[in-house]
Amino acid sequence: VEGKLGRTLCTVISKSGGTKETRNGMLEARKAYEKAGLDFARHAVAVTGEGSNLDRVAQDDQWLERFPMWDWVGGRTSELSAVGLLPAALQGIDIEQLVSGAAAVDAETRRESLTANPAAQLAAMWYYSGNGKGEKDMVILPYKDRLELFSKYLQQLIMESLGKEKDRDGNVVNQGIAVYGNKGSTDQHAYVQQLRDGVNNFFVTFIEVLSDREGDSIQVEPNRTSGDFLFGFYLGTREALSQNQRESITITIKEVNPRSVGGLIALFERSVGLYASLININAYHQPGVEAGKKAAGTILDLQDAICEQLKKKNAPMTVSEISETLETADEETVFKICEHLVANREKGITREGAGLLESRFSADAD
């Protein structure tokens, strides 16, 4: 917000400092501070691995502070490291309670008995519902506004951890569990119709919160509060799904507070690890993500080559001519890159005609 940038702290979080999205965000933020006549370093802190690219930048430019994280902590399992704890503390959240709740659940999830280990029970239910092959999606329905973003967190935690082509023995298994959801009961109207009456390719994870709110609730009807209705919607939805042979799991917490949220994070982190053991995959690497990053780099290299070729040619070229010159058979990718270049005028590329076959691209004269 204009006029408030000088009182704004910028937290840059990247384990390696090499992730381009994070770096680009930092450069955009730094430029905004510079345009306002401010020294970015006086407003920046870094959460990163010791000795990383970001750590060296923060040290060389004398940022306000550097908060270390261990190199073995992955992004999706970093909520209870400095990655998640620093932003939480800056928002006034009691991070000691957050960690305490996680530690308590951690102790419970180390029990060897299935009936005494909630994470083992949860992992076993995932295995049972999806036949150990992820044949059913996981729908997350927390019945509390404050847990609205929990499904997005679980989407990365579970899908990045379990979505693997090969198992630990090198066999192609194509494992994973698709995760989606929002919150009940307001947002469930967007898809509960299909959950009950449509294709039965999912199981629901309800998160029930017993306490309605701090303090007394008003009565919206005689002897009924908004919390009573929310509770009724939750049980009613669960019953309606059950009547149509739709599977569900319910996790119950007393209230939403730092301790309970820390416990939920630990519960799902442990469940992911145990489920991965059941299906013999490595939950803690992400070759698909790395492949995407590598492919993006290849695209940017091709974009540079296209710009160079158009400037060198100094005459309009068709997509086929560009592809032939650069010895690439992927004409559609060349066309999409050229479209991007044309749409961003600072690139200096213009187009004549329309469509993949008719378009001719050229570089502006210097």
Tab-separated table of C-alpha atoms in Angstrom:
chain	number	residue	atom	x	y	z
A	1	VAL	CA	0.000	0.000	0.000
A	2	GLU	CA	1.376	3.390	-0.997
A	3	GLY	CA	2.996	5.196	1.900
A	4	LYS	CA	3.306	2.065	4.060
A	5	LEU	CA	6.178	0.323	2.309
A	6	GLY	CA	8.685	1.972	4.618
A	7	ARG	CA	7.024	0.197	7.563
A	8	THR	CA	6.766	-3.161	5.801
A	9	LEU	CA	8.983	-6.172	6.484
A	10	CYS	CA	9.709	-8.483	3.548
A	11	THR	CA	10.324	-12.141	4.413
A	12	VAL	CA	12.068	-14.113	1.660
A	13	ILE	CA	11.827	-17.891	2.090
A	14	SER	CA	13.809	-20.360	-0.020
A	15	LYS	CA	15.819	-23.341	1.199
A	16	SER	CA	18.362	-23.263	-1.609
A	17	GLY	CA	17.876	-19.746	-2.868
A	18	GLY	CA	17.824	-21.211	-6.374
A	19	THR	CA	14.063	-21.469	-6.865
A	20	LYS	CA	13.265	-19.030	-9.664
A	21	GLU	CA	9.740	-18.154	-8.503
A	22	THR	CA	11.041	-17.051	-5.094
A	23	ARG	CA	13.967	-15.186	-6.614
A	24	ASN	CA	11.688	-13.402	-9.069
A	25	GLY	CA	9.330	-12.391	-6.260
A	26	MET	CA	12.259	-11.022	-4.289
A	27	LEU	CA	13.513	-9.024	-7.285
A	28	GLU	CA	10.018	-7.591	-7.883
A	29	ALA	CA	9.763	-6.603	-4.217
A	30	ARG	CA	13.249	-5.094	-4.194
A	31	LYS	CA	12.395	-3.007	-7.247
A	32	ALA	CA	9.267	-1.687	-5.513
A	33	TYR	CA	11.344	-0.600	-2.523
A	34	GLU	CA	13.939	1.044	-4.774
A	35	LYS	CA	11.220	2.962	-6.675
A	36	ALA	CA	10.008	4.268	-3.317
A	37	GLY	CA	13.544	5.439	-2.486
A	38	LEU	CA	13.997	2.755	0.177
A	39	ASP	CA	16.885	0.417	0.910
A	40	PHE	CA	15.475	-3.098	0.498
A	41	ALA	CA	18.110	-4.580	2.793
A	42	ARG	CA	16.765	-2.498	5.706
A	43	HIS	CA	13.391	-4.211	5.284
A	44	ALA	CA	14.332	-7.803	4.410
A	45	VAL	CA	14.927	-11.039	6.307
A	46	ALA	CA	15.753	-14.464	4.850
A	47	VAL	CA	14.672	-17.955	5.827
A	48	THR	CA	17.060	-20.290	4.052
A	49	GLY	CA	19.711	-22.977	4.360
A	50	GLU	CA	23.079	-21.917	5.675
A	51	GLY	CA	25.474	-21.172	2.819
A	52	SER	CA	22.716	-21.108	0.174
A	53	ASN	CA	22.529	-18.555	-2.637
A	54	LEU	CA	19.917	-16.597	-0.701
A	55	ASP	CA	21.968	-16.801	2.488
A	56	ARG	CA	24.966	-15.282	0.697
A	57	VAL	CA	22.841	-12.492	-0.813
A	58	ALA	CA	21.342	-11.649	2.590
A	59	GLN	CA	24.772	-11.677	4.204
A	60	ASP	CA	26.536	-9.661	1.501
A	61	ASP	CA	23.764	-7.032	1.347
A	62	GLN	CA	23.450	-6.948	5.150
A	63	TRP	CA	19.777	-7.797	5.451
A	64	LEU	CA	18.182	-7.377	8.861
A	65	GLU	CA	18.349	-11.063	9.805
A	66	ARG	CA	18.872	-14.595	8.480
A	67	PHE	CA	16.908	-17.519	9.902
A	68	PRO	CA	18.451	-20.936	9.111
A	69	MET	CA	16.628	-24.112	8.138
A	70	TRP	CA	18.022	-27.612	7.839
A	71	ASP	CA	18.864	-28.819	4.338
A	72	TRP	CA	16.915	-32.060	4.852
A	73	VAL	CA	13.613	-30.236	5.423
A	74	GLY	CA	11.484	-30.226	2.276
A	75	GLY	CA	9.184	-27.334	1.435
A	76	ARG	CA	5.994	-29.293	2.043
A	77	THR	CA	7.219	-30.488	5.450
A	78	SER	CA	8.600	-27.139	6.588
A	79	GLU	CA	5.541	-25.643	8.297
A	80	LEU	CA	6.997	-26.335	11.737
A	81	SER	CA	10.473	-25.053	10.869
A	82	ALA	CA	11.508	-21.414	10.555
A	83	VAL	CA	9.665	-21.411	7.211
A	84	GLY	CA	6.271	-21.528	8.907
A	85	LEU	CA	7.094	-20.431	12.426
A	86	LEU	CA	8.535	-17.008	11.548
A	87	PRO	CA	5.501	-15.798	9.549
A	88	ALA	CA	3.227	-17.267	12.231
A	89	ALA	CA	5.082	-15.413	14.992
A	90	LEU	CA	4.905	-12.158	12.996
A	91	GLN	CA	1.113	-12.606	12.879
A	92	GLY	CA	0.962	-12.974	16.640
A	93	ILE	CA	0.377	-16.735	16.668
A	94	ASP	CA	1.712	-18.595	19.698
A	95	ILE	CA	4.361	-20.720	17.973
A	96	GLU	CA	5.337	-22.452	21.217
A	97	GLN	CA	1.826	-23.875	21.374
A	98	LEU	CA	1.997	-24.738	17.673
A	99	VAL	CA	5.168	-26.778	18.219
A	100	SER	CA	3.835	-28.224	21.476
A	101	GLY	CA	0.749	-29.580	19.712
A	102	ALA	CA	2.885	-31.116	16.985
A	103	ALA	CA	5.225	-32.692	19.544
A	104	ALA	CA	2.291	-34.251	21.400
A	105	VAL	CA	0.950	-35.827	18.211
A	106	ASP	CA	4.457	-36.878	17.223
A	107	ALA	CA	4.646	-38.939	20.421
A	108	GLU	CA	1.283	-40.563	19.708
A	109	THR	CA	2.210	-41.417	16.131
A	110	ARG	CA	5.316	-43.327	17.231
A	111	ARG	CA	3.255	-46.014	18.941
A	112	GLU	CA	3.676	-49.458	17.405
A	113	SER	CA	0.066	-50.526	17.934
A	114	LEU	CA	-2.251	-49.670	15.018
A	115	THR	CA	-5.199	-49.025	17.335
A	116	ALA	CA	-3.126	-46.586	19.424
A	117	ASN	CA	-1.486	-44.741	16.522
A	118	PRO	CA	-3.787	-42.194	14.794
A	119	ALA	CA	-1.412	-41.614	11.862
A	120	ALA	CA	-1.165	-45.348	11.199
A	121	GLN	CA	-4.960	-45.587	11.271
A	122	LEU	CA	-5.288	-42.708	8.824
A	123	ALA	CA	-2.671	-44.189	6.464
A	124	ALA	CA	-4.383	-47.583	6.650
A	125	MET	CA	-7.705	-46.006	5.696
A	126	TRP	CA	-6.109	-44.288	2.691
A	127	TYR	CA	-4.676	-47.644	1.643
A	128	TYR	CA	-7.993	-49.440	2.138
A	129	SER	CA	-10.111	-46.871	0.314
A	130	GLY	CA	-7.807	-46.585	-2.707
A	131	ASN	CA	-6.773	-50.267	-2.816
A	132	GLY	CA	-3.203	-49.179	-2.181
A	133	LYS	CA	-3.127	-47.565	-5.629
A	134	GLY	CA	-4.713	-44.168	-5.048
A	135	GLU	CA	-7.845	-45.203	-6.929
A	136	LYS	CA	-9.952	-42.685	-4.994
A	137	ASP	CA	-9.454	-38.947	-4.478
A	138	MET	CA	-9.272	-37.371	-1.033
A	139	VAL	CA	-11.832	-34.607	-0.395
A	140	ILE	CA	-10.997	-32.419	2.623
A	141	LEU	CA	-13.976	-30.790	4.380
A	142	PRO	CA	-13.064	-28.851	7.533
A	143	TYR	CA	-16.092	-27.369	9.258
A	144	LYS	CA	-14.479	-24.119	10.355
A	145	ASP	CA	-13.696	-20.938	8.439
A	146	ARG	CA	-10.265	-20.725	10.067
A	147	LEU	CA	-9.302	-24.021	8.398
A	148	GLU	CA	-10.359	-22.823	4.948
A	149	LEU	CA	-6.822	-23.094	3.527
A	150	PHE	CA	-6.016	-26.435	5.136
A	151	SER	CA	-7.027	-28.382	2.029
A	152	LYS	CA	-4.569	-26.365	-0.071
A	153	TYR	CA	-1.782	-27.195	2.374
A	154	LEU	CA	-2.704	-30.886	2.293
A	155	GLN	CA	-2.850	-30.820	-1.486
A	156	GLN	CA	0.867	-30.079	-1.688
A	157	LEU	CA	1.862	-32.231	1.286
A	158	ILE	CA	0.097	-35.344	0.000
A	159	MET	CA	0.276	-35.016	-3.774
A	160	GLU	CA	3.921	-33.929	-3.963
A	161	SER	CA	4.919	-36.613	-1.466
A	162	LEU	CA	2.929	-39.545	-2.831
A	163	GLY	CA	2.632	-38.764	-6.546
A	164	LYS	CA	5.535	-40.859	-7.817
A	165	GLU	CA	6.192	-42.749	-11.044
A	166	LYS	CA	8.514	-45.343	-9.515
A	167	ASP	CA	8.747	-47.163	-6.201
A	168	ARG	CA	11.933	-47.534	-4.170
A	169	ASP	CA	12.921	-50.596	-6.183
A	170	GLY	CA	12.680	-48.773	-9.504
A	171	ASN	CA	9.399	-50.336	-10.606
A	172	VAL	CA	6.903	-48.124	-12.486
A	173	VAL	CA	3.892	-47.842	-10.177
A	174	ASN	CA	2.396	-44.369	-10.880
A	175	GLN	CA	1.264	-43.818	-7.314
A	176	GLY	CA	-0.530	-40.863	-5.734
A	177	ILE	CA	-3.711	-39.570	-4.118
A	178	ALA	CA	-5.460	-36.556	-5.640
A	179	VAL	CA	-6.555	-34.031	-3.000
A	180	TYR	CA	-9.131	-31.267	-3.235
A	181	GLY	CA	-11.673	-29.551	-1.021
A	182	ASN	CA	-12.578	-26.372	0.766
A	183	LYS	CA	-14.676	-25.844	3.865
A	184	GLY	CA	-18.129	-26.899	5.017
A	185	SER	CA	-20.817	-26.033	4.885
A	186	THR	CA	-20.849	-22.935	2.652
A	187	ASP	CA	-18.275	-23.992	0.068
A	188	GLN	CA	-19.355	-27.631	-0.060
A	189	HIS	CA	-22.413	-26.562	-2.070
A	190	ALA	CA	-20.047	-26.248	-5.023
A	191	TYR	CA	-19.489	-29.997	-5.205
A	192	VAL	CA	-21.409	-32.008	-2.572
A	193	GLN	CA	-24.128	-32.760	-5.159
A	194	GLN	CA	-21.625	-34.738	-7.202
A	195	LEU	CA	-20.104	-36.301	-4.102
A	196	ARG	CA	-23.447	-37.819	-3.161
A	197	ASP	CA	-24.956	-38.637	-6.555
A	198	GLY	CA	-22.101	-38.618	-9.065
A	199	VAL	CA	-19.116	-40.860	-9.752
A	200	ASN	CA	-17.944	-42.662	-6.595
A	201	ASN	CA	-14.217	-42.037	-6.987
A	202	PHE	CA	-13.370	-40.362	-3.659
A	203	PHE	CA	-13.444	-40.517	0.114
A	204	VAL	CA	-14.133	-37.527	2.356
A	205	THR	CA	-12.050	-36.433	5.317
A	206	PHE	CA	-14.250	-34.378	7.631
A	207	ILE	CA	-12.541	-32.187	10.227
A	208	GLU	CA	-15.015	-31.545	13.025
A	209	VAL	CA	-14.481	-28.703	15.503
A	210	LEU	CA	-16.500	-29.166	18.697
A	211	SER	CA	-16.335	-25.606	20.054
A	212	ASP	CA	-18.364	-23.065	18.096
A	213	ARG	CA	-16.555	-19.903	19.180
A	214	GLU	CA	-15.090	-18.005	22.108
A	215	GLY	CA	-17.868	-16.500	24.205
A	216	ASP	CA	-21.589	-16.944	23.864
A	217	SER	CA	-23.362	-17.415	20.514
A	218	ILE	CA	-26.520	-15.602	19.525
A	219	GLN	CA	-29.646	-17.621	18.822
A	220	VAL	CA	-30.569	-17.433	15.149
A	221	GLU	CA	-33.685	-19.504	15.894
A	222	PRO	CA	-35.223	-20.451	19.249
A	223	ASN	CA	-32.595	-22.516	21.117
A	224	ARG	CA	-30.439	-22.776	17.979
A	225	THR	CA	-27.171	-21.018	17.169
A	226	SER	CA	-25.160	-20.761	13.947
A	227	GLY	CA	-22.851	-23.357	15.464
A	228	ASP	CA	-25.770	-25.740	15.934
A	229	PHE	CA	-26.634	-25.400	12.265
A	230	LEU	CA	-23.011	-25.957	11.233
A	231	PHE	CA	-22.905	-29.102	13.375
A	232	GLY	CA	-26.163	-30.283	11.822
A	233	PHE	CA	-24.890	-29.639	8.293
A	234	TYR	CA	-21.743	-31.625	9.037
A	235	LEU	CA	-23.530	-34.683	10.441
A	236	GLY	CA	-26.277	-34.425	7.829
A	237	THR	CA	-23.759	-34.323	4.981
A	238	ARG	CA	-21.859	-37.278	6.414
A	239	GLU	CA	-25.088	-39.262	6.743
A	240	ALA	CA	-26.267	-38.346	3.231
A	241	LEU	CA	-22.967	-39.561	1.781
A	242	SER	CA	-23.050	-42.757	3.813
A	243	GLN	CA	-26.557	-43.551	2.572
A	244	ASN	CA	-25.142	-43.649	-0.969
A	245	GLN	CA	-22.142	-45.804	0.010
A	246	ARG	CA	-19.700	-42.889	-0.024
A	247	GLU	CA	-16.778	-43.421	2.366
A	248	SER	CA	-15.646	-40.821	4.886
A	249	ILE	CA	-13.187	-40.329	7.731
A	250	THR	CA	-13.780	-37.898	10.591
A	251	ILE	CA	-11.054	-36.144	12.569
A	252	THR	CA	-12.375	-34.321	15.643
A	253	ILE	CA	-10.647	-31.489	17.497
A	254	LYS	CA	-12.008	-29.465	20.372
A	255	GLU	CA	-11.219	-26.037	18.939
A	256	VAL	CA	-9.029	-24.300	16.380
A	257	ASN	CA	-5.986	-22.905	18.151
A	258	PRO	CA	-2.206	-23.057	17.631
A	259	ARG	CA	-1.873	-26.306	19.561
A	260	SER	CA	-4.604	-28.141	17.629
A	261	VAL	CA	-3.361	-26.865	14.258
A	262	GLY	CA	0.161	-28.002	15.122
A	263	GLY	CA	-1.286	-31.390	15.970
A	264	LEU	CA	-3.140	-31.610	12.649
A	265	ILE	CA	0.011	-30.747	10.710
A	266	ALA	CA	2.008	-33.421	12.529
A	267	LEU	CA	-0.773	-35.982	12.079
A	268	PHE	CA	-0.873	-35.620	8.308
A	269	GLU	CA	2.908	-35.423	7.951
A	270	ARG	CA	3.284	-38.729	9.813
A	271	SER	CA	0.393	-40.310	7.884
A	272	VAL	CA	2.077	-39.454	4.592
A	273	GLY	CA	5.315	-41.106	5.707
A	274	LEU	CA	3.559	-44.255	6.911
A	275	TYR	CA	1.429	-44.554	3.773
A	276	ALA	CA	4.551	-44.168	1.635
A	277	SER	CA	6.067	-47.115	3.485
A	278	LEU	CA	2.954	-49.185	2.784
A	279	ILE	CA	3.216	-48.608	-0.962
A	280	ASN	CA	7.057	-48.648	-1.058
A	281	ILE	CA	7.698	-45.176	-2.465
A	282	ASN	CA	9.976	-42.325	-1.393
A	283	ALA	CA	7.764	-39.566	0.007
A	284	TYR	CA	10.606	-37.092	0.395
A	285	HIS	CA	11.894	-36.413	-3.110
A	286	GLN	CA	10.150	-34.709	-6.054
A	287	PRO	CA	11.646	-35.704	-9.428
A	288	GLY	CA	8.519	-34.500	-11.241
A	289	VAL	CA	8.952	-30.998	-9.863
A	290	GLU	CA	12.598	-30.961	-10.891
A	291	ALA	CA	11.624	-32.159	-14.382
A	292	GLY	CA	9.197	-29.231	-14.649
A	293	LYS	CA	11.890	-26.754	-13.625
A	294	LYS	CA	14.307	-28.220	-16.164
A	295	ALA	CA	11.683	-28.045	-18.916
A	296	ALA	CA	10.972	-24.402	-18.047
A	297	GLY	CA	14.674	-23.633	-18.443
A	298	THR	CA	14.655	-25.265	-21.873
A	299	ILE	CA	11.692	-23.117	-22.920
A	300	LEU	CA	13.439	-19.920	-21.836
A	301	ASP	CA	16.577	-20.930	-23.752
A	302	LEU	CA	14.425	-21.524	-26.838
A	303	GLN	CA	12.798	-18.098	-26.373
A	304	ASP	CA	16.240	-16.468	-26.354
A	305	ALA	CA	17.176	-18.369	-29.502
A	306	ILE	CA	13.978	-17.278	-31.282
A	307	CYS	CA	14.590	-13.610	-30.452
A	308	GLU	CA	18.172	-13.877	-31.647
A	309	GLN	CA	17.143	-15.572	-34.888
A	310	LEU	CA	14.439	-12.993	-35.676
A	311	LYS	CA	16.882	-10.142	-35.099
A	312	LYS	CA	19.500	-11.868	-37.225
A	313	LYS	CA	17.080	-12.570	-40.069
A	314	ASN	CA	15.790	-9.002	-40.061
A	315	ALA	CA	12.723	-10.156	-42.040
A	316	PRO	CA	9.368	-11.750	-41.113
A	317	MET	CA	9.519	-15.514	-40.514
A	318	THR	CA	6.827	-18.165	-40.259
A	319	VAL	CA	6.707	-20.639	-37.388
A	320	SER	CA	7.866	-23.384	-39.761
A	321	GLU	CA	10.845	-21.315	-40.872
A	322	ILE	CA	11.815	-20.541	-37.269
A	323	SER	CA	11.491	-24.182	-36.264
A	324	GLU	CA	13.526	-25.381	-39.237
A	325	THR	CA	16.276	-22.856	-38.587
A	326	LEU	CA	16.501	-23.787	-34.900
A	327	GLU	CA	16.178	-27.498	-35.702
A	328	THR	CA	13.154	-28.100	-33.463
A	329	ALA	CA	10.119	-30.087	-34.588
A	330	ASP	CA	7.829	-28.635	-31.929
A	331	GLU	CA	6.162	-25.906	-33.977
A	332	GLU	CA	3.339	-25.428	-31.482
A	333	THR	CA	5.802	-24.535	-28.718
A	334	VAL	CA	7.583	-22.112	-31.045
A	335	PHE	CA	4.223	-20.504	-31.877
A	336	LYS	CA	3.264	-20.167	-28.199
A	337	ILE	CA	6.607	-18.540	-27.415
A	338	CYS	CA	6.199	-16.105	-30.302
A	339	GLU	CA	2.698	-15.230	-29.086
A	340	HIS	CA	4.129	-14.475	-25.640
A	341	LEU	CA	6.851	-12.290	-27.165
A	342	VAL	CA	4.340	-10.312	-29.227
A	343	ALA	CA	2.035	-9.757	-26.222
A	344	ASN	CA	4.892	-8.171	-24.256
A	345	ARG	CA	5.963	-5.145	-26.259
A	346	GLU	CA	9.299	-4.674	-24.504
A	347	LYS	CA	10.465	-7.883	-26.212
A	348	GLY	CA	10.440	-6.061	-29.563
A	349	ILE	CA	8.666	-8.789	-31.580
A	350	THR	CA	5.699	-8.107	-33.891
A	351	ARG	CA	3.344	-10.342	-35.862
A	352	GLU	CA	1.599	-10.243	-39.215
A	353	GLY	CA	-1.381	-12.507	-39.875
A	354	ALA	CA	-3.095	-14.898	-37.449
A	355	GLY	CA	-2.949	-18.549	-36.510
A	356	LEU	CA	-0.100	-21.029	-36.376
A	357	LEU	CA	0.341	-21.432	-40.137
A	358	GLU	CA	-0.392	-17.890	-41.349
A	359	SER	CA	1.489	-15.846	-38.763
A	360	ARG	CA	4.810	-14.216	-39.610
A	361	PHE	CA	7.002	-12.824	-36.847
A	362	SER	CA	9.751	-10.232	-36.968
A	363	ALA	CA	11.973	-8.225	-34.642
A	364	ASP	CA	11.698	-4.451	-34.401
A	365	ALA	CA	14.587	-2.536	-35.909
A	366	ASP	CA	17.107	-1.336	-33.314
